[in-house]
PDB file of C-alpha atoms and ligand atoms in Angstrom:
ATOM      1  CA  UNK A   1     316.944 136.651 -60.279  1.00  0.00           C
ATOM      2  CA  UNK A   2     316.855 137.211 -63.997  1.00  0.00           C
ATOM      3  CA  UNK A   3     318.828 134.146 -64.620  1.00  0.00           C
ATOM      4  CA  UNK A   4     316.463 132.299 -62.481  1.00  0.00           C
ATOM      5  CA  UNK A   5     313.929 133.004 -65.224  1.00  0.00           C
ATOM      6  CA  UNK A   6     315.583 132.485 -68.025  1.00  0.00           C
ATOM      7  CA  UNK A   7     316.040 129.207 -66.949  1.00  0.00           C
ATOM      8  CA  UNK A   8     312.145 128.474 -65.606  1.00  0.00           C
ATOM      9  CA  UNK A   9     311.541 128.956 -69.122  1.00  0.00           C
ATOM     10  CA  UNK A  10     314.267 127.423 -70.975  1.00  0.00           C
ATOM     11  CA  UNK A  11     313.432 123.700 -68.579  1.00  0.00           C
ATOM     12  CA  UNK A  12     310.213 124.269 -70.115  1.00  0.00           C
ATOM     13  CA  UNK A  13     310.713 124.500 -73.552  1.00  0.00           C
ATOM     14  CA  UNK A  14     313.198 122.042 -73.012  1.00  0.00           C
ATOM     15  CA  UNK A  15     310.793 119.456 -72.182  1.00  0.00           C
ATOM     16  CA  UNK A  16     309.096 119.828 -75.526  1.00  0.00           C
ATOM     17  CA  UNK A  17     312.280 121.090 -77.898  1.00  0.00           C
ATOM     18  CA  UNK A  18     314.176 116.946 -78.314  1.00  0.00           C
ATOM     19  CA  UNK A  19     316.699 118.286 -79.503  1.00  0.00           C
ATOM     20  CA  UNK A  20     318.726 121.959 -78.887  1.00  0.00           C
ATOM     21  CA  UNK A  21     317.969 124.519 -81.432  1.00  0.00           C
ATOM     22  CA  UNK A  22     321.036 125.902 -82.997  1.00  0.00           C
ATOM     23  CA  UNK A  23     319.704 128.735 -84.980  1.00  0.00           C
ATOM     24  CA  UNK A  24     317.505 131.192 -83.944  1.00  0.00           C
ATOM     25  CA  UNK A  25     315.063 133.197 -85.562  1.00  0.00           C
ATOM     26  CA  UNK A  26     312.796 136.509 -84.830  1.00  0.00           C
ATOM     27  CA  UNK A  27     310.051 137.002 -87.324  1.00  0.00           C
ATOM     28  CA  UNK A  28     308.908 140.566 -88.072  1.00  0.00           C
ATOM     29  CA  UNK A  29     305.809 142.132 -88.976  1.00  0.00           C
ATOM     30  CA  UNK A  30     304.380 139.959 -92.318  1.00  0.00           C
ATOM     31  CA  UNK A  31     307.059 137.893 -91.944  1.00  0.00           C
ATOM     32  CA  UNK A  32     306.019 134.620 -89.634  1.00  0.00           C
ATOM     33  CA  UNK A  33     305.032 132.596 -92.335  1.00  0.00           C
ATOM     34  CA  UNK A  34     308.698 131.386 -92.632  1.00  0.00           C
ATOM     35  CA  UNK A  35     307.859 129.650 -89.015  1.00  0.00           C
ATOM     36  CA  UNK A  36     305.207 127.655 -91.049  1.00  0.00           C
ATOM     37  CA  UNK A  37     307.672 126.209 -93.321  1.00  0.00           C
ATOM     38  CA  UNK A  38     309.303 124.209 -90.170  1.00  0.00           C
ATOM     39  CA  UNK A  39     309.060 120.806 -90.616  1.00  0.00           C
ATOM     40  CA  UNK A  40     308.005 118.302 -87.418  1.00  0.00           C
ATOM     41  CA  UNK A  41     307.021 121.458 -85.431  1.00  0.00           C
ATOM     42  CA  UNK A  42     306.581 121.913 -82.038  1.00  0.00           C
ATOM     43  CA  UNK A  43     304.586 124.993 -81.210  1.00  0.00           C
ATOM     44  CA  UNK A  44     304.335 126.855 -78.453  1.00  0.00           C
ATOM     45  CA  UNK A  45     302.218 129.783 -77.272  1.00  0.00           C
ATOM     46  CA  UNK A  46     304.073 132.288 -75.403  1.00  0.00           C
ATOM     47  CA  UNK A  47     301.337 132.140 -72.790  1.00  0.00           C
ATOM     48  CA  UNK A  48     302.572 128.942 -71.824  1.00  0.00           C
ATOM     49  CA  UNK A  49     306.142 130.082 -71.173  1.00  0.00           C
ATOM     50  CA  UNK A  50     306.883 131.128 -67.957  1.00  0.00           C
ATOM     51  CA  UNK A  51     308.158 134.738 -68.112  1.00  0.00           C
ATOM     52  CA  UNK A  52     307.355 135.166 -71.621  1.00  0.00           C
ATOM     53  CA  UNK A  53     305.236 138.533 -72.236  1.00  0.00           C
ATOM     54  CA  UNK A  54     302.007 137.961 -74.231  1.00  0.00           C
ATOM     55  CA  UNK A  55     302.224 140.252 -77.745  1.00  0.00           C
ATOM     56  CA  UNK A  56     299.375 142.525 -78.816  1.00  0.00           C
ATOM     57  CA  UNK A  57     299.837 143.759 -82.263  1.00  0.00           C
ATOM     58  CA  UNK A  58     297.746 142.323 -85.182  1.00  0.00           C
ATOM     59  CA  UNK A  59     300.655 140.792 -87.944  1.00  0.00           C
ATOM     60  CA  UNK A  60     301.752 138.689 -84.958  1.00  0.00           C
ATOM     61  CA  UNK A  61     300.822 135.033 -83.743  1.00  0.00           C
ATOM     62  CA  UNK A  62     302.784 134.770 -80.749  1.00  0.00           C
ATOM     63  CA  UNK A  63     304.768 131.692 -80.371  1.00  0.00           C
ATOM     64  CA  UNK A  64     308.073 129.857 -80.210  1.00  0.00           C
ATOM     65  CA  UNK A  65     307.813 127.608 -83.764  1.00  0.00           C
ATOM     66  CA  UNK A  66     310.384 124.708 -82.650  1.00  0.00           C
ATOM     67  CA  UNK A  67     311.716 122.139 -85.518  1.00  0.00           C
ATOM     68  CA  UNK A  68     313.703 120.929 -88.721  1.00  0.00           C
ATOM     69  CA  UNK A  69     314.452 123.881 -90.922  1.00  0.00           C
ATOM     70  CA  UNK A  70     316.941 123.415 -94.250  1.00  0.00           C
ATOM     71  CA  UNK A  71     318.096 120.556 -91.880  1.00  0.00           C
ATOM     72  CA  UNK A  72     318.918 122.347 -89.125  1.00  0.00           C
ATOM     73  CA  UNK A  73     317.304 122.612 -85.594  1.00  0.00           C
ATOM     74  CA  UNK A  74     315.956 126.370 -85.571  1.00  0.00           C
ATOM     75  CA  UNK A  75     313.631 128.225 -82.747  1.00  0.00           C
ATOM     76  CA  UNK A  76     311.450 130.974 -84.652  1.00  0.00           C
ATOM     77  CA  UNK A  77     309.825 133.546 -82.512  1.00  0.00           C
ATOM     78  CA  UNK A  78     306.520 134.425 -84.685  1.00  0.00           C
ATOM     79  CA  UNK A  79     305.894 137.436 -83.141  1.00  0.00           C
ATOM     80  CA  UNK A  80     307.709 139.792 -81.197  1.00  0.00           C
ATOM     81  CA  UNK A  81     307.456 142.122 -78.258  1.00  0.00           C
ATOM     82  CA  UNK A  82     307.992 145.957 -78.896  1.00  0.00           C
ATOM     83  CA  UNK A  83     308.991 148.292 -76.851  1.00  0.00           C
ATOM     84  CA  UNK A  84     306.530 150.599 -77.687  1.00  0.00           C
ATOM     85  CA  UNK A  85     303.366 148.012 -76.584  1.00  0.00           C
ATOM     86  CA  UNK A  86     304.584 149.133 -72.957  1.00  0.00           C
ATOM     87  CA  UNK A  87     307.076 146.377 -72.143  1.00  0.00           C
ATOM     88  CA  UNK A  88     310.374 147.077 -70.290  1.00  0.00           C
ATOM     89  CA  UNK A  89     313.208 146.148 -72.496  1.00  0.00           C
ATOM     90  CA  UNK A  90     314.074 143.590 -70.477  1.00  0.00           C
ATOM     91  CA  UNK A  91     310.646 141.862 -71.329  1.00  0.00           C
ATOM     92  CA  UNK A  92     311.325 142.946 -74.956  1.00  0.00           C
ATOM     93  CA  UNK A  93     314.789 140.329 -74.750  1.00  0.00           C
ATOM     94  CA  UNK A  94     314.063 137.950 -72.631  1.00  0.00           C
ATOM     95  CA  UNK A  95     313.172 135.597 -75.353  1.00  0.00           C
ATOM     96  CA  UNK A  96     316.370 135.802 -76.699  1.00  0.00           C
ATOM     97  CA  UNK A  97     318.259 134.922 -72.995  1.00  0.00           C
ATOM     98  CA  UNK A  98     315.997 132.556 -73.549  1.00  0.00           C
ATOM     99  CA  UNK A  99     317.221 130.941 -76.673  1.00  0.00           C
ATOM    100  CA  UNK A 100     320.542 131.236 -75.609  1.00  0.00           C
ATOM    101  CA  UNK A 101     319.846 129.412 -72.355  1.00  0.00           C
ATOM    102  CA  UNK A 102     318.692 126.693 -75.261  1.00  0.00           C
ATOM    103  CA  UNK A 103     321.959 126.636 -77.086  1.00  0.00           C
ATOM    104  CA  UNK A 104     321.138 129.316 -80.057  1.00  0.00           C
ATOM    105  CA  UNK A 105     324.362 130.324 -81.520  1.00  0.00           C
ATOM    106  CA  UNK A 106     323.410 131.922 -84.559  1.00  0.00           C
ATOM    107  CA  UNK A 107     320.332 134.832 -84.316  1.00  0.00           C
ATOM    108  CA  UNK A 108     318.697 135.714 -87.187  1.00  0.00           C
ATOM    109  CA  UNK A 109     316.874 138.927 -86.498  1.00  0.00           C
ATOM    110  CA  UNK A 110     314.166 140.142 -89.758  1.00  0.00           C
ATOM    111  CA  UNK A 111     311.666 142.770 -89.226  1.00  0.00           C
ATOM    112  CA  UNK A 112     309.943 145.236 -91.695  1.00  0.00           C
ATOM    113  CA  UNK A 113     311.374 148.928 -91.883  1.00  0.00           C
ATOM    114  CA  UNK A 114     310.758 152.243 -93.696  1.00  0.00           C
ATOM    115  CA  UNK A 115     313.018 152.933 -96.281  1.00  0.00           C
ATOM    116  CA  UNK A 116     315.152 155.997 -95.655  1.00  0.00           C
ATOM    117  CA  UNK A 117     317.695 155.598 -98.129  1.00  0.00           C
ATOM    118  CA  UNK A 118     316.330 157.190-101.624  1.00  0.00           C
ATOM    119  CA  UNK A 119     318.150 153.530-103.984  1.00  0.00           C
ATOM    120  CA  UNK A 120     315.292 151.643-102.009  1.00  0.00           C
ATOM    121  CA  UNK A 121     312.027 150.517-103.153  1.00  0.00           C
ATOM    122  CA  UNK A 122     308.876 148.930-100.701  1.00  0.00           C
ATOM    123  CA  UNK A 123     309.396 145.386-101.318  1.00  0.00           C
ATOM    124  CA  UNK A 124     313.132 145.462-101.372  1.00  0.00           C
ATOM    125  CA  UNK A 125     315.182 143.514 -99.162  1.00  0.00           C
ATOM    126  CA  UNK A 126     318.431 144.819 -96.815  1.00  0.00           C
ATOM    127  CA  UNK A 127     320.986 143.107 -94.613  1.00  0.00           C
ATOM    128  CA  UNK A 128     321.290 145.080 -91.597  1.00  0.00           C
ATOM    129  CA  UNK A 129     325.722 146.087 -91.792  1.00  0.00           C
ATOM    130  CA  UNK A 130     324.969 148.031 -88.271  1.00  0.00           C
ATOM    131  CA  UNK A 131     322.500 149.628 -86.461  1.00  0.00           C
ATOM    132  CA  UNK A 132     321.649 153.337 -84.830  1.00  0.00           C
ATOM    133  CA  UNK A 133     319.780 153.158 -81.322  1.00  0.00           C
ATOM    134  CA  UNK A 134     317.598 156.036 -80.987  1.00  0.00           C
ATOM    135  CA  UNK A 135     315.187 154.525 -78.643  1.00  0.00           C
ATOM    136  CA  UNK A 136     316.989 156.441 -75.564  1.00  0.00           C
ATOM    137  CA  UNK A 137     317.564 153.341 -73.474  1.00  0.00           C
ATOM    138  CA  UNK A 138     319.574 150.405 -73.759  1.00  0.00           C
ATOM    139  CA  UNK A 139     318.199 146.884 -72.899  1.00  0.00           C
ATOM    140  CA  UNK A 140     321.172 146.182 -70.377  1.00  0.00           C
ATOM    141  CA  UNK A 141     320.983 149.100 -67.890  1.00  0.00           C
ATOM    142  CA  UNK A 142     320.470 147.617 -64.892  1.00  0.00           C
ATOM    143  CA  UNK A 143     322.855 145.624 -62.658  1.00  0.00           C
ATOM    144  CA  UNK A 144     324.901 142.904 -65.007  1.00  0.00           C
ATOM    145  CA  UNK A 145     324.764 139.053 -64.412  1.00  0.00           C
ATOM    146  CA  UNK A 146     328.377 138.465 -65.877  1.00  0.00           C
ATOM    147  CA  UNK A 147     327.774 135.007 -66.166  1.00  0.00           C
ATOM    148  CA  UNK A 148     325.228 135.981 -68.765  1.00  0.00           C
ATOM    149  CA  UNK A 149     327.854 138.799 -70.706  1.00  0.00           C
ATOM    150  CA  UNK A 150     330.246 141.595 -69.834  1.00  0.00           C
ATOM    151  CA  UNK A 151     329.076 144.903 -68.856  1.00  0.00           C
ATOM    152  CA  UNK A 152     330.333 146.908 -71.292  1.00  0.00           C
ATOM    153  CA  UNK A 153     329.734 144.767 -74.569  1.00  0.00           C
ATOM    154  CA  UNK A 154     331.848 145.716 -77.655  1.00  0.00           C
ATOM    155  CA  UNK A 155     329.147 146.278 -80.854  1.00  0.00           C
ATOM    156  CA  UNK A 156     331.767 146.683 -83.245  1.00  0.00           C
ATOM    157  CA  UNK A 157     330.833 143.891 -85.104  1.00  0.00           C
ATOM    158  CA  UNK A 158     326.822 143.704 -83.863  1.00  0.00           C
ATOM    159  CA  UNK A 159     325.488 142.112 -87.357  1.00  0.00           C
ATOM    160  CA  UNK A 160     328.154 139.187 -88.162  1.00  0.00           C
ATOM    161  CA  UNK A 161     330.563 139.994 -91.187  1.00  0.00           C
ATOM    162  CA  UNK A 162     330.584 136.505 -91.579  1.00  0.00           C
ATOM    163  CA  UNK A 163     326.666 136.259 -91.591  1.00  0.00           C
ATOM    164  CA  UNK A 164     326.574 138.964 -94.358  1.00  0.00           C
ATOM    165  CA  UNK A 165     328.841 137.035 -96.312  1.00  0.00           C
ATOM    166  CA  UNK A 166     326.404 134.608 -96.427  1.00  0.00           C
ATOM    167  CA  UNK A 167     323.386 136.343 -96.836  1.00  0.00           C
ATOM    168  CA  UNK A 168     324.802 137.971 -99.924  1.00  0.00           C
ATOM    169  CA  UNK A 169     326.049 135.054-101.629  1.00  0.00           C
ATOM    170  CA  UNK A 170     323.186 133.309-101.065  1.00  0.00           C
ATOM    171  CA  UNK A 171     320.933 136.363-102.639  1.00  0.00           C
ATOM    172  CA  UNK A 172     323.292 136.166-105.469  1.00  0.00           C
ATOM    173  CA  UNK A 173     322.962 132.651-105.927  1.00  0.00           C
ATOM    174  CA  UNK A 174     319.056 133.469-105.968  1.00  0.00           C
ATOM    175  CA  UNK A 175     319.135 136.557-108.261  1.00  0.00           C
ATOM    176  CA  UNK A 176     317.208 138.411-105.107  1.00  0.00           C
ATOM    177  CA  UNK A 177     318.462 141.818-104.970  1.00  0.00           C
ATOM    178  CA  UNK A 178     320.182 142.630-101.147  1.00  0.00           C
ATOM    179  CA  UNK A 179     320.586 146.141-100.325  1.00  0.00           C
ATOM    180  CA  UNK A 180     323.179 146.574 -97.142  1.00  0.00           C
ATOM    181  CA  UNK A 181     323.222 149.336 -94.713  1.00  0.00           C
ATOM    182  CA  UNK A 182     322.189 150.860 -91.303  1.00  0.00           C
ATOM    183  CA  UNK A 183     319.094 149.825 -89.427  1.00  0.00           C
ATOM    184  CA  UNK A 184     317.603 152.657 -87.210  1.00  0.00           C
ATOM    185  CA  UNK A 185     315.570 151.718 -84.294  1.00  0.00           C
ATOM    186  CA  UNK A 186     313.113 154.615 -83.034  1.00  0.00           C
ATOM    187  CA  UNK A 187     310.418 153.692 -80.397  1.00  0.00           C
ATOM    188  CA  UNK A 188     307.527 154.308 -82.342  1.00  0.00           C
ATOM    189  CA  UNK A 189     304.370 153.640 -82.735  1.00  0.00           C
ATOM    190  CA  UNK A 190     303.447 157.215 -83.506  1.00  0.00           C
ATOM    191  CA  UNK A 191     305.940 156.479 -87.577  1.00  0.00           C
ATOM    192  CA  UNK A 192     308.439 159.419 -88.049  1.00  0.00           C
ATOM    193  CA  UNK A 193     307.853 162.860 -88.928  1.00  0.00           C
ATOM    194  CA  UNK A 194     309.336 164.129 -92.478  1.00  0.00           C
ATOM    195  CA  UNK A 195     312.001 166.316 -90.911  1.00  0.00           C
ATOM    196  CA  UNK A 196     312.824 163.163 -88.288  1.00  0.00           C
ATOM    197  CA  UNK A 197     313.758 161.040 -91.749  1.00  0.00           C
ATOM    198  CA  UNK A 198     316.017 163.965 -92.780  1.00  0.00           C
ATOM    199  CA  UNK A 199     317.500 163.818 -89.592  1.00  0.00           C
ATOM    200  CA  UNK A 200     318.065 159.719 -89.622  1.00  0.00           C
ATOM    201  CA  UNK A 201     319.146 160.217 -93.303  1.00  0.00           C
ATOM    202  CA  UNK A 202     322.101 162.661 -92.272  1.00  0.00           C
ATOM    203  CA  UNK A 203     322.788 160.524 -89.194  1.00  0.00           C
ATOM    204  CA  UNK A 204     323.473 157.878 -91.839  1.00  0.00           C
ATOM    205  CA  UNK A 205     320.480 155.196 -91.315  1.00  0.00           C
ATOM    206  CA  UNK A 206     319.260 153.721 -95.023  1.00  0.00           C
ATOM    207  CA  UNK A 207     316.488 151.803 -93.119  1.00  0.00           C
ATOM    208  CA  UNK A 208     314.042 152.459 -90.044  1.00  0.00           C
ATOM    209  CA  UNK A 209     311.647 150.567 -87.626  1.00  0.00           C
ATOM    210  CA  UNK A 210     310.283 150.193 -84.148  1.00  0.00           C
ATOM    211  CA  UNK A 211     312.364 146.583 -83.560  1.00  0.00           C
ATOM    212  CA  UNK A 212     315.497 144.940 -83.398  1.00  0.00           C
ATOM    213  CA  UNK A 213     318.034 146.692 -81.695  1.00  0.00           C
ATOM    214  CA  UNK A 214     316.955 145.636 -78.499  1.00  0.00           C
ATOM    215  CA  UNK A 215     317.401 141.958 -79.180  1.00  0.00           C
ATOM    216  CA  UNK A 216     320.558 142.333 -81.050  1.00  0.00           C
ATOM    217  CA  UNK A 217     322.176 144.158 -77.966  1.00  0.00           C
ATOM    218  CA  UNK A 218     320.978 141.300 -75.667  1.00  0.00           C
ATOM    219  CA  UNK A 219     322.371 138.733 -78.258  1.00  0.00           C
ATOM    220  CA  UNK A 220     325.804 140.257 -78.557  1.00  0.00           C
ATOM    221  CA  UNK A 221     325.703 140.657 -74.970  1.00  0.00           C
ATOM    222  CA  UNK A 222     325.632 136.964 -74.797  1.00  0.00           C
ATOM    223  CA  UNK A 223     328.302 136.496 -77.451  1.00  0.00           C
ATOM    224  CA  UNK A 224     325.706 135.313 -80.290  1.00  0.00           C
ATOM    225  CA  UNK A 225     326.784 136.050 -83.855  1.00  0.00           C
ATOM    226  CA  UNK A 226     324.072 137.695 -85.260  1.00  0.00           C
ATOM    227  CA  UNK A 227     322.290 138.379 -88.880  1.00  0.00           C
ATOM    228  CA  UNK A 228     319.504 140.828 -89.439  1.00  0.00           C
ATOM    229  CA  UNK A 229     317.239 141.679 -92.709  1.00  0.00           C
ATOM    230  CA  UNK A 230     314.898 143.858 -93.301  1.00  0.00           C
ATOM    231  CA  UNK A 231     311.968 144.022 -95.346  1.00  0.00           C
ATOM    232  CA  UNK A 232     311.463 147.616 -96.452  1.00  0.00           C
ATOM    233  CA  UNK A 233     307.866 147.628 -96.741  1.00  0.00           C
ATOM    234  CA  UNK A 234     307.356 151.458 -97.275  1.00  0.00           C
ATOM    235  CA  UNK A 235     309.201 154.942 -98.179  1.00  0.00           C
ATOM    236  CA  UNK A 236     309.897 157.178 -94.850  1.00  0.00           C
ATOM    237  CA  UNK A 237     307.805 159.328 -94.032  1.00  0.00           C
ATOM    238  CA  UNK A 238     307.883 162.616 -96.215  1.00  0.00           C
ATOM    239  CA  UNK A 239     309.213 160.802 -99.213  1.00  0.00           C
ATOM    240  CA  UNK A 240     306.015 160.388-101.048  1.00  0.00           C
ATOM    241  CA  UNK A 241     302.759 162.212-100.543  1.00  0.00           C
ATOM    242  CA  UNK A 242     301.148 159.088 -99.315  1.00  0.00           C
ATOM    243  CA  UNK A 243     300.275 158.628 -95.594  1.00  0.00           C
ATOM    244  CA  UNK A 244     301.898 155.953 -93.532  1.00  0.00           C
ATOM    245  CA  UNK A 245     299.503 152.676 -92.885  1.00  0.00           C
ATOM    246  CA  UNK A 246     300.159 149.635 -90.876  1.00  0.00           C
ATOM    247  CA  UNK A 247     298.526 147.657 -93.379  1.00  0.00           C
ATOM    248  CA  UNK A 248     300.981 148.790 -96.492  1.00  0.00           C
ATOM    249  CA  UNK A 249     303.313 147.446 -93.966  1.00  0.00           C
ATOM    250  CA  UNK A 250     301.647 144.135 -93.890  1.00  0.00           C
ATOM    251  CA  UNK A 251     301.063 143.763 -97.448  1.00  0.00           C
ATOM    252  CA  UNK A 252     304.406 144.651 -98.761  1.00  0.00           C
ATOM    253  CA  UNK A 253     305.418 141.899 -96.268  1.00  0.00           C
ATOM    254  CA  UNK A 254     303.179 139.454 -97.982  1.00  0.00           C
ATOM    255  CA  UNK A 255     304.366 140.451-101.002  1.00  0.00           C
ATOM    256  CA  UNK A 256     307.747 140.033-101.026  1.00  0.00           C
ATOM    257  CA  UNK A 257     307.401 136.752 -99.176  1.00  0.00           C
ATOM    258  CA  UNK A 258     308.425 134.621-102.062  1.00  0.00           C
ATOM    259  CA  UNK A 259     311.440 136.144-102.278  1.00  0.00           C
ATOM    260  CA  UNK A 260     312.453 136.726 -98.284  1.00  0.00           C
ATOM    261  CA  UNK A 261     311.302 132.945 -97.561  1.00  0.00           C
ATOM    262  CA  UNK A 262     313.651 131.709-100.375  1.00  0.00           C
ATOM    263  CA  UNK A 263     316.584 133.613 -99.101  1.00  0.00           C
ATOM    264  CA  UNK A 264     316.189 132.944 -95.256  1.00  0.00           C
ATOM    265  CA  UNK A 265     315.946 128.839 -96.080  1.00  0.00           C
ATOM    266  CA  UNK A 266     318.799 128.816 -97.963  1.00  0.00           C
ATOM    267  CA  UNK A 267     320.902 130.664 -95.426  1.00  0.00           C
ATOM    268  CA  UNK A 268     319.868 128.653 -93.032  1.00  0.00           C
ATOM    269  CA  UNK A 269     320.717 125.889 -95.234  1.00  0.00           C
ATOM    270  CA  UNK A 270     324.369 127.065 -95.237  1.00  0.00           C
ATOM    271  CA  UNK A 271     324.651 127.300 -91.878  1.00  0.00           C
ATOM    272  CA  UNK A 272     323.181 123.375 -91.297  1.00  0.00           C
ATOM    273  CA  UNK A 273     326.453 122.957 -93.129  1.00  0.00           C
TER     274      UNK A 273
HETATM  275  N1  HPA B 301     308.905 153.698 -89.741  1.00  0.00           N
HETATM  276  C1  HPA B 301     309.077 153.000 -88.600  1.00  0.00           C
HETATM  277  N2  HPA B 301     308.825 151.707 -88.508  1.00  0.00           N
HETATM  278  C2  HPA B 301     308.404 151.069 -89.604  1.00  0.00           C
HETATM  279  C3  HPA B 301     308.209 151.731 -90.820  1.00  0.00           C
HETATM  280  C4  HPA B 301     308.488 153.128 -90.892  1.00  0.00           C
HETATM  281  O1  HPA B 301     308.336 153.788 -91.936  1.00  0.00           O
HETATM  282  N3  HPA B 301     307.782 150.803 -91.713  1.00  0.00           N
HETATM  283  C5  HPA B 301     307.737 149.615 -91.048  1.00  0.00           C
HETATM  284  N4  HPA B 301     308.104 149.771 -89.775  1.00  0.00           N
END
C-alpha cells in the first residue's frame, strides 16, 4: 500500500528527473534559496505529485527543485512538511521514500533551530552529531514494509561520521565557523517554554526545532547516509529577554545565507567526487 505510493510518485518525477538524483536535499525555514542555485532545473510543485502533502507555512515554496548542483545530480525539497501543520508522520516522510525510490543515497537534511547551547550565537551554523526525539511518536510505527527497511533500525550512527568529516573540512577550508552537537526535535509550533530549554539543555541538546528527526528516521530506515545542519537563527527561549518571532527566524536565515550556501555547494561538490 505505502510502497504502492511511493512509487506513483517516484514514475512521476521520473518522467521529468533525465537522469537519477544522487544527493538529496531538505531545505529549512530561510533556507530554499540554495534550490535556486541548481543549474538546468526542473521544478516541480508538490501539488503535482501524487501523494505529496501540500505545505502551509510562509518561508516555504513547496517543490521538488530537480538538476545539476556542484556537478552532481541533487533533488532539493524547498519546503517541508511539519508535523505540527497536522500531517501524520508518515505524510511528513514520504518525500524522502520518495527520493529513495529515485536513487538518493546521500540526504542532506538543514533546517533552522533555537540555540540551546550558551557557545552559540543566531547566525551560527551546526552539524547535527545526533539527535533527541521528543516529539512522542516515531515516523515508523505502524506495520513495516521490510523491503523498504528493518523494523527495528539501528540510529547509532543517524548523522554520517563520514558526512561530518566532510562538512567540517569543508567549513575549514571556507573559514565558516561549524559548531557540532545534538539536534532536538519538539513538535512545536507553540516555541519552548524557559524551563523546557533547561530541561533540553540537561538532556544534552545544544540545538532545537520543530523538523528533522522525522525524515532522518525514515532515511536511516532506508539505509541512507545522512548529513544534517542547522542554522541557529535565535537563542532558546528564556535566554534573552526578547520574545520568540517567526520572522527573526526568517531573517537570521537570510542572513547567514552567504555563508550556509557556500558551505552546502562545496560539500556537495565533494561528494560529486
Ligand atoms: N525553537 C523551536 N524551533 C525553532 C526555534 C526555536 O527556538 N528557532 C527556529 N526553530
Amino acid at each position: 500500500m505505502d510502497r504502492q505510493a511511493i512509487e506513483k510518485a517516484a514514475d512521476v518525477l521520473r518522467q521529468r528527473m533525465p537522469a537519477s538524483p544522487a544527493i538529496g536535499l531538505i531545505l529549512g525555514s530561510g533556507l530554499g534559496v540554495l534550490a535556486d542555485e541548481i543549474e538546468e532545473a526542473v521544478r516541480i510543485p508538490y501539488e503535482e505529485i501524487p501523494g505529496f502533502p501540500v505545505s502551509t507555512v510562509e518561508g516555504h515554496a513547496g517543490r521538488l527543485v530537480y538538476g545539476r548542483l556542484e556537478g552532481a545530480t541533487v533533488v532539493a525539497m524547498q519546503g517541508r512538511f511539519h508535523y505540527y501543520e497536522g500531517y501524520s508522520l508518515r505524510e511528513v516522510t514520504f518525500p524522502v521514500r520518495v527520493m529513495k525510490a529515485l536513487g538518493v543515497r546521500e540526504l542532506i537534511v538543514t533546517n533552522a533551530a533555537g540555540g540551546v547551547n550558551e557557545r552559540f550565537q543566531p547566525g551560527d551554523l551546526m552539524v547535527i552529531s545526533d539527535h533527541i526525539n521528543l516529539l512522542g511518536t516515531n515516523p515508523l510505527i505502524g506495520p513495516n514494509d521490510p523491503e523498504l527497511g528493518p523494523r527495528f533500525p539501528d540510529m547509532t550512527e543517524a548523522y554520517s561520521r563520514r558526512l561530518r568529516q566532510l562538512a567540517k573540512d569543508a567549513a575549514a577550508r571556507l573559514g565558516i565557523r561549524l559548531h557540532e552537537g545534538v539536534y532536538v526535535a519538539n513538535t512545536g509550533p507553540s516555541y519552548e517554554t524557559p524551563a523546557e530549554i533547561r530541561m533540553i539543555r540537561a538532556l544534552g541538546g545544544d540545538a532545537v526545532g520543530m523538523s528533522t528527526v522525522p525524515e532522518v528516521i525514515v532515511a536511516r530506515h532506508a539505509g541512507m547516509e545522512v548529513l544534517g545542519i542547522s542554522c541557529i537563527s535565535n537563542l532558546a527561549a528564556g535566554m534573552t529577554d526578547a520574545p520568540l518571532h517567526h520572522d527573526e527566524v526568517v531573517e537570521t536565515a537570510e542572513r547567514v545565507k552567504a555563508d550556509f550556501l557556500r558551505l552546502v555547494k562545496a560539500i556537495v561538490a565533494e561528494l560529486a567526487k
